mmCIF file of C-alpha atoms and ligand atoms in Angstrom:
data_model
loop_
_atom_site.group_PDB
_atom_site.id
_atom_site.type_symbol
_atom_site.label_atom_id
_atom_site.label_comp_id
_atom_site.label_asym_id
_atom_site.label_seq_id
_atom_site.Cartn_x
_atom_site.Cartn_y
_atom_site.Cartn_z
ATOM 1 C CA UNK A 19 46.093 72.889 56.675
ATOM 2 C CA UNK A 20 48.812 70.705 57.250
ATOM 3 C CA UNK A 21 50.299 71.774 60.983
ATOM 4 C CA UNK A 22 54.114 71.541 61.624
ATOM 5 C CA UNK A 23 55.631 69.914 65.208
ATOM 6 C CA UNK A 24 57.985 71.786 66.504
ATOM 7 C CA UNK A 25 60.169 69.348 67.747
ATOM 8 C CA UNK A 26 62.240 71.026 71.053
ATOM 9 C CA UNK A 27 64.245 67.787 72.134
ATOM 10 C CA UNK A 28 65.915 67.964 68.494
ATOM 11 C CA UNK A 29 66.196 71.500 69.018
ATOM 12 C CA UNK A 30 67.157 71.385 72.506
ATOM 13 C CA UNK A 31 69.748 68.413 71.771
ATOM 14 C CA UNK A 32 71.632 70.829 68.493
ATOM 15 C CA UNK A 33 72.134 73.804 71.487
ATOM 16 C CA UNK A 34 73.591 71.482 74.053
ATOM 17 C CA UNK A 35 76.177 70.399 71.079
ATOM 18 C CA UNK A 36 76.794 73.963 70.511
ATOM 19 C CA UNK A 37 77.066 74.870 74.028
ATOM 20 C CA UNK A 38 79.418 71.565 74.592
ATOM 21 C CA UNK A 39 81.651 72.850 71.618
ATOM 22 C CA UNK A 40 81.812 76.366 73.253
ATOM 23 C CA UNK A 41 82.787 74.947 76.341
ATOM 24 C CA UNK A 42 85.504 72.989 74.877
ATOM 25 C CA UNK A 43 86.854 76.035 73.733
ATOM 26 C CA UNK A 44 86.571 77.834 76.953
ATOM 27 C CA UNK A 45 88.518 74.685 78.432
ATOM 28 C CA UNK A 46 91.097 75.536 76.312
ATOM 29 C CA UNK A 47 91.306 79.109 78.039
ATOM 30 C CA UNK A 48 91.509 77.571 81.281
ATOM 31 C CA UNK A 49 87.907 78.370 81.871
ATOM 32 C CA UNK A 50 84.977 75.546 82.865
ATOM 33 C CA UNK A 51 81.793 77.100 83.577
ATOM 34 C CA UNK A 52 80.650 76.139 86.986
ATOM 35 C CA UNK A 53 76.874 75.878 87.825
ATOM 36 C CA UNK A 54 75.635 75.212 91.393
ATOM 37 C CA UNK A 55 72.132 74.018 91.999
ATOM 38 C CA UNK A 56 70.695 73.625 96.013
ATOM 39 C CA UNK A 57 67.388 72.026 96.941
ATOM 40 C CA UNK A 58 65.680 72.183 99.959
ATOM 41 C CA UNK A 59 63.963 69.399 101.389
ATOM 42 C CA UNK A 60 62.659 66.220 99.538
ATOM 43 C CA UNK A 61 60.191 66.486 96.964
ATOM 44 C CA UNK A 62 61.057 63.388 94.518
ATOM 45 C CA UNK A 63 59.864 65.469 91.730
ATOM 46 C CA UNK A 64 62.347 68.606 92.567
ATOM 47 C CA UNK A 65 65.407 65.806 93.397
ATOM 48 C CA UNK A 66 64.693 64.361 89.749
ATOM 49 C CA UNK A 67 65.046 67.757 88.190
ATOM 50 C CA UNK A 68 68.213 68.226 90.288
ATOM 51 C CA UNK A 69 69.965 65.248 89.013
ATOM 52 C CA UNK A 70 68.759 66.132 85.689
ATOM 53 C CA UNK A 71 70.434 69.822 85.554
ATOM 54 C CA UNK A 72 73.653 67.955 87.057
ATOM 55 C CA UNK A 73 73.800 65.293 84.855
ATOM 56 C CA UNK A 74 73.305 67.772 81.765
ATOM 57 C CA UNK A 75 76.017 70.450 82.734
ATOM 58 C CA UNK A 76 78.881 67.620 83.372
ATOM 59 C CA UNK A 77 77.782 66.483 79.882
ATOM 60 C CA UNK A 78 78.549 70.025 78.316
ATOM 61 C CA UNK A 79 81.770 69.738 80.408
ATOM 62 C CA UNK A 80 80.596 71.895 83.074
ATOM 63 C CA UNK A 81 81.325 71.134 86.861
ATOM 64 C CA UNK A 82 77.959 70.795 88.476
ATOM 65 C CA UNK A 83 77.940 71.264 92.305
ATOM 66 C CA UNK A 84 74.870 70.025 93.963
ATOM 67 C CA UNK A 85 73.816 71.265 97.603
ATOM 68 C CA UNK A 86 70.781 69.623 99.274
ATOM 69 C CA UNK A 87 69.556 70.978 102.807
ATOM 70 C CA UNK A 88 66.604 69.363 104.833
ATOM 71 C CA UNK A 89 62.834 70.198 104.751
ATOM 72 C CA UNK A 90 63.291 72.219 108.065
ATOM 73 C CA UNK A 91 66.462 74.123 107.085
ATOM 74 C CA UNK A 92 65.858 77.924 108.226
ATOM 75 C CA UNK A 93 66.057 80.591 106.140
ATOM 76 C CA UNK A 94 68.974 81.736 107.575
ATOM 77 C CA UNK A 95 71.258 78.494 106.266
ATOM 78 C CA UNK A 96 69.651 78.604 102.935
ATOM 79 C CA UNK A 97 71.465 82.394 102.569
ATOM 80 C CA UNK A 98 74.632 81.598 103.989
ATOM 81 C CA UNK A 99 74.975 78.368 101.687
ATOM 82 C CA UNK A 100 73.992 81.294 98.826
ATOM 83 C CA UNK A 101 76.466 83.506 99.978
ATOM 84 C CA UNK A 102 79.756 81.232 99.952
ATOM 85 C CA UNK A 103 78.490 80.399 96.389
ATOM 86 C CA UNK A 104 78.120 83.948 95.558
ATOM 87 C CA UNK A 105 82.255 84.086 97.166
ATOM 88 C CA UNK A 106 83.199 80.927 95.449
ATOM 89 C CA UNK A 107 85.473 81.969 91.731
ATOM 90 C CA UNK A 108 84.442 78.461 90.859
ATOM 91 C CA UNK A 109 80.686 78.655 90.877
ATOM 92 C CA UNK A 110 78.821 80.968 87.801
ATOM 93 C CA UNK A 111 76.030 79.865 88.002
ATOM 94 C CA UNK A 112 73.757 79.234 91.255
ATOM 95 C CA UNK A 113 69.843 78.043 91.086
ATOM 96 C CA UNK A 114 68.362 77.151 94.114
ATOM 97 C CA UNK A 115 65.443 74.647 93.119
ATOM 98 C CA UNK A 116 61.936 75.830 93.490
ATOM 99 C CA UNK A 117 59.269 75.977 95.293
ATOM 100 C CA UNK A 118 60.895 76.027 98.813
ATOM 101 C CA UNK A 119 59.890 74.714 102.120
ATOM 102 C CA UNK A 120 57.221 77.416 103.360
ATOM 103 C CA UNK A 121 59.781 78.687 106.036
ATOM 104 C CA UNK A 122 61.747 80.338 103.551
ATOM 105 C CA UNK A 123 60.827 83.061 101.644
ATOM 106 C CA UNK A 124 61.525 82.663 97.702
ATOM 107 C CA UNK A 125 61.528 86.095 97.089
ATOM 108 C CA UNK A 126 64.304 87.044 99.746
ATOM 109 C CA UNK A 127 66.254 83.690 98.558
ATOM 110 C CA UNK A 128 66.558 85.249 94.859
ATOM 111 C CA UNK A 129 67.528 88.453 95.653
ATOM 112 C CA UNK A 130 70.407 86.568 97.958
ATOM 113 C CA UNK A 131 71.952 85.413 94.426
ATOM 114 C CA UNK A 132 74.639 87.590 93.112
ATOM 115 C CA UNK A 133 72.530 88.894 89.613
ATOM 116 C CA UNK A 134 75.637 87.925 87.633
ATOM 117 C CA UNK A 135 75.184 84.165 88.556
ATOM 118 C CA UNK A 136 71.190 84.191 88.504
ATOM 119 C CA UNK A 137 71.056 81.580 85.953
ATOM 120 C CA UNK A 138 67.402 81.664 86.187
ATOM 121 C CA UNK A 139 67.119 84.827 85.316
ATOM 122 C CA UNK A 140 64.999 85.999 88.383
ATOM 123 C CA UNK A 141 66.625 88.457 90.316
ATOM 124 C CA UNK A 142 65.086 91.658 90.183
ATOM 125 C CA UNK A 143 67.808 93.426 88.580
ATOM 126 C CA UNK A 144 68.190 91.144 85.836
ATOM 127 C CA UNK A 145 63.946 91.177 85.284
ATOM 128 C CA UNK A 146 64.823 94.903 85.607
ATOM 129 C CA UNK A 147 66.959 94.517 82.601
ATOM 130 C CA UNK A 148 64.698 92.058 80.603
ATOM 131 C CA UNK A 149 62.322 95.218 80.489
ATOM 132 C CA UNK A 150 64.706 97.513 79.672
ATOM 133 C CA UNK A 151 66.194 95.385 76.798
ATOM 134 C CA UNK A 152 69.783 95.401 78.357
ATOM 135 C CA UNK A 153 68.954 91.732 78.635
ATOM 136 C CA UNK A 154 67.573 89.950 75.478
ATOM 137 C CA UNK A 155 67.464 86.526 73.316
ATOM 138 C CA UNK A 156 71.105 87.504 72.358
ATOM 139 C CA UNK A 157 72.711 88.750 75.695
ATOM 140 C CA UNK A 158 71.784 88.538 79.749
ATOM 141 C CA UNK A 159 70.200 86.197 81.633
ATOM 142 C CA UNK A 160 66.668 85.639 80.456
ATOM 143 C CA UNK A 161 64.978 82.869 82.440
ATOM 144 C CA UNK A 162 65.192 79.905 80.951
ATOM 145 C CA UNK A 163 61.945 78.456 79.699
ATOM 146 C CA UNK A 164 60.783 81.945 78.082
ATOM 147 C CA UNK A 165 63.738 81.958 76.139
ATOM 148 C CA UNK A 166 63.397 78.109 75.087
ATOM 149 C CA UNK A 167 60.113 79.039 74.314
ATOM 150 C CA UNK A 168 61.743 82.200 71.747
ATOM 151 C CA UNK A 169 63.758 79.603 70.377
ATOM 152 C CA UNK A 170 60.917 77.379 69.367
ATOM 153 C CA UNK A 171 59.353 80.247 67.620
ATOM 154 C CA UNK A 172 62.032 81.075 65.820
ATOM 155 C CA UNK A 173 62.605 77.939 64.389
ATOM 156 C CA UNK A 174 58.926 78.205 62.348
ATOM 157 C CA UNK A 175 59.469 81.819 61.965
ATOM 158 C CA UNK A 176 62.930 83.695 62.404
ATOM 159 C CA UNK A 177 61.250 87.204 61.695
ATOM 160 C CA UNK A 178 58.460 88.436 64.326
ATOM 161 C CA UNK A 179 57.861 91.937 63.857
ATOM 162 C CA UNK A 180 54.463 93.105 63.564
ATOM 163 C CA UNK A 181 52.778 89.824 64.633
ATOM 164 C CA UNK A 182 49.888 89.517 66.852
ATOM 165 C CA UNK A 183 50.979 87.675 70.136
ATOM 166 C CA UNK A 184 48.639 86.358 72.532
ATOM 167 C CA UNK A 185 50.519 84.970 76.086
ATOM 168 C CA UNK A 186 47.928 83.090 78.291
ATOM 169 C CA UNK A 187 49.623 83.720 81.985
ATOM 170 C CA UNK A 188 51.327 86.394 83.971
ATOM 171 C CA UNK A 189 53.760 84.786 86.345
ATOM 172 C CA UNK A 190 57.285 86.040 86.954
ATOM 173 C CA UNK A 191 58.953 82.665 85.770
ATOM 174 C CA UNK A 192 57.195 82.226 82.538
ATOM 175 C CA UNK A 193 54.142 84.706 81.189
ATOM 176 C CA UNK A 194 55.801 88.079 81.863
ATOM 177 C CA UNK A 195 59.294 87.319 80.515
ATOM 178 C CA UNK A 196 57.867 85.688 77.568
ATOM 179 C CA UNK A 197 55.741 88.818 76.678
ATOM 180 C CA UNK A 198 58.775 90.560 77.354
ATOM 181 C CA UNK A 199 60.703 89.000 74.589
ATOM 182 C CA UNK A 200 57.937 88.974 71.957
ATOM 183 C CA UNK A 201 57.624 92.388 72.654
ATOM 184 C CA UNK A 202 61.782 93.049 71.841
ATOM 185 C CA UNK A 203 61.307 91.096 68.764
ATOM 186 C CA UNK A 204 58.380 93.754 67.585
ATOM 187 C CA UNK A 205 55.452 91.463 68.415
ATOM 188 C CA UNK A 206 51.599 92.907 69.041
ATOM 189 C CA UNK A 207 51.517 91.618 72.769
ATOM 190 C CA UNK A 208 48.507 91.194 74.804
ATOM 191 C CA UNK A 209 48.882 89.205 78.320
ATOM 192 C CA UNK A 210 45.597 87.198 79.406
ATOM 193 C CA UNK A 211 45.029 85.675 83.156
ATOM 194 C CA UNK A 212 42.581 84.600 85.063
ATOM 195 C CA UNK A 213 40.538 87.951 85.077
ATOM 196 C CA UNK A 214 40.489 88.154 81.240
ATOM 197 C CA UNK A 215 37.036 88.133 79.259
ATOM 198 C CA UNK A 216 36.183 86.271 76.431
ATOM 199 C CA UNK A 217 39.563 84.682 76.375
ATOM 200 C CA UNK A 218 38.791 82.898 73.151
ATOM 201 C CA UNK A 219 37.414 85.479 71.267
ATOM 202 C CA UNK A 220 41.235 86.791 72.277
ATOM 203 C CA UNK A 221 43.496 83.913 71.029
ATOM 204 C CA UNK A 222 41.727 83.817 68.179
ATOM 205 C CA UNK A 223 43.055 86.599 67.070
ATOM 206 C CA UNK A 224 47.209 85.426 68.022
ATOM 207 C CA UNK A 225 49.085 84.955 65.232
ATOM 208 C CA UNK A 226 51.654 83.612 68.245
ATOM 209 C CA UNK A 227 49.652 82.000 71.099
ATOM 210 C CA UNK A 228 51.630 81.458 73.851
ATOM 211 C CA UNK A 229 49.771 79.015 77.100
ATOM 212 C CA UNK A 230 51.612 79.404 80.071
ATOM 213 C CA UNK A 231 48.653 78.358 82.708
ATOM 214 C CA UNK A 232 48.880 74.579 84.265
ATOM 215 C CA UNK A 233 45.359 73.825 83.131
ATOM 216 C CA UNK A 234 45.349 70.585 81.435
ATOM 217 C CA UNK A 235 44.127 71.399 77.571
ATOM 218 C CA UNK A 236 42.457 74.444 78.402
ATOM 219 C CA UNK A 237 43.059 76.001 75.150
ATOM 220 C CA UNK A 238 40.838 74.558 72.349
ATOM 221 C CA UNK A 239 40.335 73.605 68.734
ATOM 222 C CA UNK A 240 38.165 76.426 68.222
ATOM 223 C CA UNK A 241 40.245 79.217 69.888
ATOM 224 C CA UNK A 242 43.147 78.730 67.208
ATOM 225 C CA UNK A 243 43.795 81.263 64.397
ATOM 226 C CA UNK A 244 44.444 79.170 61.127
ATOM 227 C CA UNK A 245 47.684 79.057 60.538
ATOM 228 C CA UNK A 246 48.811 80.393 64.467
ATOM 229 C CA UNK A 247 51.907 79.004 65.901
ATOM 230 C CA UNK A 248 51.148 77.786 68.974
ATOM 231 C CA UNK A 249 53.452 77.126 72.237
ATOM 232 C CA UNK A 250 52.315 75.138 74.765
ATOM 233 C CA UNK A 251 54.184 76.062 78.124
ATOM 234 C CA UNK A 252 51.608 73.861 80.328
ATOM 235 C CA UNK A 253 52.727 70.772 81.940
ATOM 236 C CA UNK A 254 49.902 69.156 83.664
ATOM 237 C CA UNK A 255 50.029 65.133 84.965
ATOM 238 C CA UNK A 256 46.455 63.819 84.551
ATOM 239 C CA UNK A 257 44.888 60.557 85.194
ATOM 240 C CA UNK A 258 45.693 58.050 82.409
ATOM 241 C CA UNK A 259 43.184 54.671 83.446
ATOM 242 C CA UNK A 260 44.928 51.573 85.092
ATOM 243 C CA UNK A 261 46.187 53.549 87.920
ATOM 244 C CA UNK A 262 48.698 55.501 86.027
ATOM 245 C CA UNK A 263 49.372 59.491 84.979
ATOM 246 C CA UNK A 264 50.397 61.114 81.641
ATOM 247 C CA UNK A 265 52.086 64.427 80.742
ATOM 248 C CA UNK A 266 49.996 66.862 78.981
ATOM 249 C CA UNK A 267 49.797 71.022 77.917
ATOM 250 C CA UNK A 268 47.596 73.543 78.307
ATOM 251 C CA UNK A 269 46.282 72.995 74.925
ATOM 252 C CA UNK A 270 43.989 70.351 73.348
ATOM 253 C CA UNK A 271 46.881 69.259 71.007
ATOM 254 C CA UNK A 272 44.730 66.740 69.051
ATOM 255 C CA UNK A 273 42.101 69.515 68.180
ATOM 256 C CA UNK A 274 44.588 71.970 67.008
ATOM 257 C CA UNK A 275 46.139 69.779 64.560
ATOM 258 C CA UNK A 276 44.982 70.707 61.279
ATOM 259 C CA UNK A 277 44.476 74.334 62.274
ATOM 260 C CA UNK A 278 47.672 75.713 63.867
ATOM 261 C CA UNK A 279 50.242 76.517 61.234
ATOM 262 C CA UNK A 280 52.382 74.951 64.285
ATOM 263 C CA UNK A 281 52.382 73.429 67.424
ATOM 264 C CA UNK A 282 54.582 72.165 70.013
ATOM 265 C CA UNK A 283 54.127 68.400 71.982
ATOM 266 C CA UNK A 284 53.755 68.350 75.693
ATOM 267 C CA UNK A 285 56.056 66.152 76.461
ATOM 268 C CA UNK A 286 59.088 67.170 73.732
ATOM 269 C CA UNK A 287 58.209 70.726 72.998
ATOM 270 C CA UNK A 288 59.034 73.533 75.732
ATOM 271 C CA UNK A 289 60.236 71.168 78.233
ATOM 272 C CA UNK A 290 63.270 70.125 76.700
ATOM 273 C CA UNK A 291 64.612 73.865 76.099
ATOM 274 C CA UNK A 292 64.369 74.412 79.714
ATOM 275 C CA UNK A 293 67.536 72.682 80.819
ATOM 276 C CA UNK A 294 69.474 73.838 77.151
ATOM 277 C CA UNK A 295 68.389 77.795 78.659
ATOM 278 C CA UNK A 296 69.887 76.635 81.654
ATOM 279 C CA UNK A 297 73.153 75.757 80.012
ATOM 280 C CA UNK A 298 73.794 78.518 77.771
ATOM 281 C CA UNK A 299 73.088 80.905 81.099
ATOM 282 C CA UNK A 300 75.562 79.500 82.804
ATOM 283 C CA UNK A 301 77.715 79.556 79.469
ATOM 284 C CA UNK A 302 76.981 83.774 79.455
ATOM 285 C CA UNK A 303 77.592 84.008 83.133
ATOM 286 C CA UNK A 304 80.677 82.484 83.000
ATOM 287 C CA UNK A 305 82.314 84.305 80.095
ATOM 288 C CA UNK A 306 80.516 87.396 81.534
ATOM 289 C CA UNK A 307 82.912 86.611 84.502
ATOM 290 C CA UNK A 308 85.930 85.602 83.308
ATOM 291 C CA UNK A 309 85.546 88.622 80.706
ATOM 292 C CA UNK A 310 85.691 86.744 77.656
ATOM 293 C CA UNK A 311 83.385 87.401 74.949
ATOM 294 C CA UNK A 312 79.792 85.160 75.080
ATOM 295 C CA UNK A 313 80.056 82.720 72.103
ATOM 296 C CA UNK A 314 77.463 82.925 69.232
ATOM 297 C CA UNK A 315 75.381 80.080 69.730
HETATM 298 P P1 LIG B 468 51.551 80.021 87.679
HETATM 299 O O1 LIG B 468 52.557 80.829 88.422
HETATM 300 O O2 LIG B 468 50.562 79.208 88.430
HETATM 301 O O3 LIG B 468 50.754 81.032 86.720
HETATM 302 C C1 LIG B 468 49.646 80.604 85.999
HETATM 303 C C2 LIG B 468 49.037 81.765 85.256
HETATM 304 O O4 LIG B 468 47.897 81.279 84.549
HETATM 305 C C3 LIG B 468 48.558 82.899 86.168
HETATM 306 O O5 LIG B 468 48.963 84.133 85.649
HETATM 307 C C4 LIG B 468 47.038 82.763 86.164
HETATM 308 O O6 LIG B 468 46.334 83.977 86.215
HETATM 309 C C5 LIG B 468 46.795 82.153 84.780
HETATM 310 N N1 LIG B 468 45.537 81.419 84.756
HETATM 311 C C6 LIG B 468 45.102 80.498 85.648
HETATM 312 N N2 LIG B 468 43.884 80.050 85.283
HETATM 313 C C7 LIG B 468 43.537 80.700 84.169
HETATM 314 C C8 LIG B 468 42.408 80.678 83.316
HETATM 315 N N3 LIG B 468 41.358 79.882 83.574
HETATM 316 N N4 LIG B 468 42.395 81.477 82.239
HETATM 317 C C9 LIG B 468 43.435 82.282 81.981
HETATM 318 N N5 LIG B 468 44.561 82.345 82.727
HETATM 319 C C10 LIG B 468 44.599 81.563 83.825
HETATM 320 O O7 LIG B 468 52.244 79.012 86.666
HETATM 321 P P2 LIG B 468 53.661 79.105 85.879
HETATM 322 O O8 LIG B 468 54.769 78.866 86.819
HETATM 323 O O9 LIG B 468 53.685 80.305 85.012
HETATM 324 O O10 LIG B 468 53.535 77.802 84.959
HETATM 325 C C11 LIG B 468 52.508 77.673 83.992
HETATM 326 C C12 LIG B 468 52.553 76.285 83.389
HETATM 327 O O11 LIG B 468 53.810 76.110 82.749
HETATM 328 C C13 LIG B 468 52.451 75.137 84.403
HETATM 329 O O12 LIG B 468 51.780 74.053 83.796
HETATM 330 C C14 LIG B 468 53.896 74.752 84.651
HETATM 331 O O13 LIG B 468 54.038 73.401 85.061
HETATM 332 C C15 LIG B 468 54.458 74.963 83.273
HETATM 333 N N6 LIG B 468 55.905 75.218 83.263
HETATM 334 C C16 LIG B 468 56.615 74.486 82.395
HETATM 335 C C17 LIG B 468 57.983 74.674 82.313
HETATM 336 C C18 LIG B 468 58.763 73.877 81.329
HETATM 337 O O14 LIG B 468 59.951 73.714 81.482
HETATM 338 N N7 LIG B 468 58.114 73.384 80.270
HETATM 339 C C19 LIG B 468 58.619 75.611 83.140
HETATM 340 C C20 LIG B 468 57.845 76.373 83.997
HETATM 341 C C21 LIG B 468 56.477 76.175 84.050
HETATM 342 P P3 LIG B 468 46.331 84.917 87.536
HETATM 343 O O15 LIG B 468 47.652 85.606 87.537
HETATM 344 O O16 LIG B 468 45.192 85.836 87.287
HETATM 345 O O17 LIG B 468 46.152 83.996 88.698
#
C-alpha cells in the first residue's frame, strides 16, 4: 500500500493566506484583530515560540503585543498584566505561554483570561463548550493543535462518521479536545493512557490513530491498521550522533510507511497547524467581539 504524507506546512501555509485575506477585509471595517501573548521567565525554547506567534500574526496583519515578566514574577503580577488585557478593546486574543514558573499556578492563570479572548481554547468554560458542541471545528475556540490536527484529517478524508478512532493521550491541551472533535464529527472514539492494556491490540483496530504522548516512536509498524490514517501529535528531541538532537513523533514513521493509508511527518505535520489554529482563534475572537460575522475559512 502506497501511504500518503499529509503535508501540514502546505496546509498550514493555504490557512494563513486565507486568514491574511480575511483580515484584509476586516481592515477595511476598521477592525485588526489584536492577539497578546506574555511569557514568564526565560526558557529559550518558550521565547522562540513567542517570537514565532508574533512574527506570524503581524504577517496576517494582526497587531501582536508581546509581554515578558521575569522567572520570579508572583502570581499576583501575572493576573493583573491578564486583567488590563482582558480591559484593553485592542487586545482579542491573550495566551500566556506555557508551562509557567512553579510559583504560579496555570490553572488559576487560565481561568484569569476573559473566555472570549482564550485563544487557546483552555478556559473552562470554553472546554465546557467543546463538550457540549457549542464550540466546534466551525465555531468557538477549540485549542489550537486539536483542531490543526482535525484539519489534517480532513484533508485525506472530509467525511468521518462512523470511523473507528483511537487517541493515544488524555491531557487537557491535546488528547481530550481531540477526542472531543472526532467524536462531533461521528467518530467511534476510544481514549488510551498510560493505564491502558494491550495498547496495540487497541490501535490496531483505529481506522484514525491519533498519538498525543511525548514518547519518541512509541507507536509501531505493527500496531497500524492497513490503510489507518495516522496523526502524529508527539514532538520528542532525541539524540542524533555528533553531539547534536533531531525532532521526532510518537510514531515509528519509517515502519508505518507502506501500511498507513496516511501519515503525518514530525517535523511538518501537526506542528505547523499549531500557530495557523492560533490565528484563525484570534480571527473568531475578534469578529466575535466586534460582532461581525466569523469568515468561512
Ligand atoms: P502530556 O500532558 O504529558 O500527556 C501525555 C499523555 O500521554 C498522558 O495522558 C499520558 O497518560 C499518556 N501516556 C504517557 N505514556 C504513555 C504510554 N506509555 N502509553 C500510553 N499513553 C501514555 O502531553 P501533551 O501536552 O498532551 O503532549 C503530548 C505530545 O504532543 C508531546 O510530545 C508534546 O510535545 C506534543 N505536542 C505537540 C504540539 C504541536 O504543536 N505539534 C502541541 C502540544 C503538544 P496518563 O494521563 O495516564 O499519564
Amino acid at each position: 500500500m502506497s501511504t500518503a504524507l499529509i503535508d501540514g506546512k502546505a496546509i498550514a501555509a493555504g490557512l494563513r493566506a486565507r486568514i491574511a485575506e480575511a483580515s484584509g477585509a476586516l481592515r477595511a471595517k476598521a477592525l485588526k484583530p489584536g492577539l497578546a501573548v506574555v511569557l514568564v521567565g526565560d526558557d529559550p525554547a518558550s521565547h522562540v515560540y513567542v517570537r514565532n506567534k508574533g512574527i506570524a500574526a503581524r504577517e496576517v496583519g494582526f497587531e501582536s503585543f508581546e509581554f515578558r515578566l521575569p522567572a520570579d514574577a508572583s502570581e499576583n503580577a501575572l493576573l493583573s498584566r491578564i486583567a488590563a488585557l482582558n480591559a484593553d478593546p485592542s487586545v482579542h486574543g491573550i495566551l500566556v505561554q506555557m508551562p509557567v514558573p512553579p510559583q504560579i499556578s496555570s490553572q488559576k492563570v487560565i481561568a484569569a483570561i476573559d473566555p472570549e479572548k482564550d485563544v487557546d481554547g483552555l478556559h473552562p468554560l470554553n472546554s465546557g463548550k467543546l463538550l457540549s458542541g457549542i464550540n466546534s471545528e466551525a465555531q468557538g475556540l477549540v485549542p489550537c493543535t486539536p483542531l490543526g490536527a482535525m484539519m489534517l484529517l480532513r484533508s485525506v478524508r472530509p467525511r468521518l462518521t462512523g470511523l473507528r478512532a483511537v487517541v493515544i493521550g488524555r491531557s487537557n491541551l491535546v488528547g481530550k479536545p481531540v477526542a472531543q472533535l472526532l467524536l462531533q464529527a461521528d467518530c467511534t472514539v476510544t481514549m488510551a493512557h498510560s493505564r491502558t492494556d494491550a495498547l496495540p491490540d487497541l490501535c490496531r483496530q483505529a481506522d484514525i490513530l491519533v498519538a498525543a504522548v511525548g514518547r519518541p516512536l512509541m507507536v509501531r509498524g505493527g500496531w497500524i491498521k492497513h490503510g489507518a490514517i495516522v496523526i502524529d501529535v508527539g514532538m520528542n528531541r532525541i539524540e542524533a550522533g555528533a553531539g547534536k538532537t533531531r525532532l521526532v513523533g510518537d510514531v515509528a514513521f519509517d515502519e508505518v510507511i507502506g501500511i498507513a493509508g496516511a501519515v503525518t511527518p514530525v517535523p511538518g505535520g501537526v506542528g505547523p497547524m499549531t500557530i495557523a489554529c492560533l490565528l484563525r482563534n484570534t480571527l473568531f475572537a475578534a469578529c466575535a467581539q466586534a460582532n461581525v460575522p466569523a469568515p468561512a475559512l
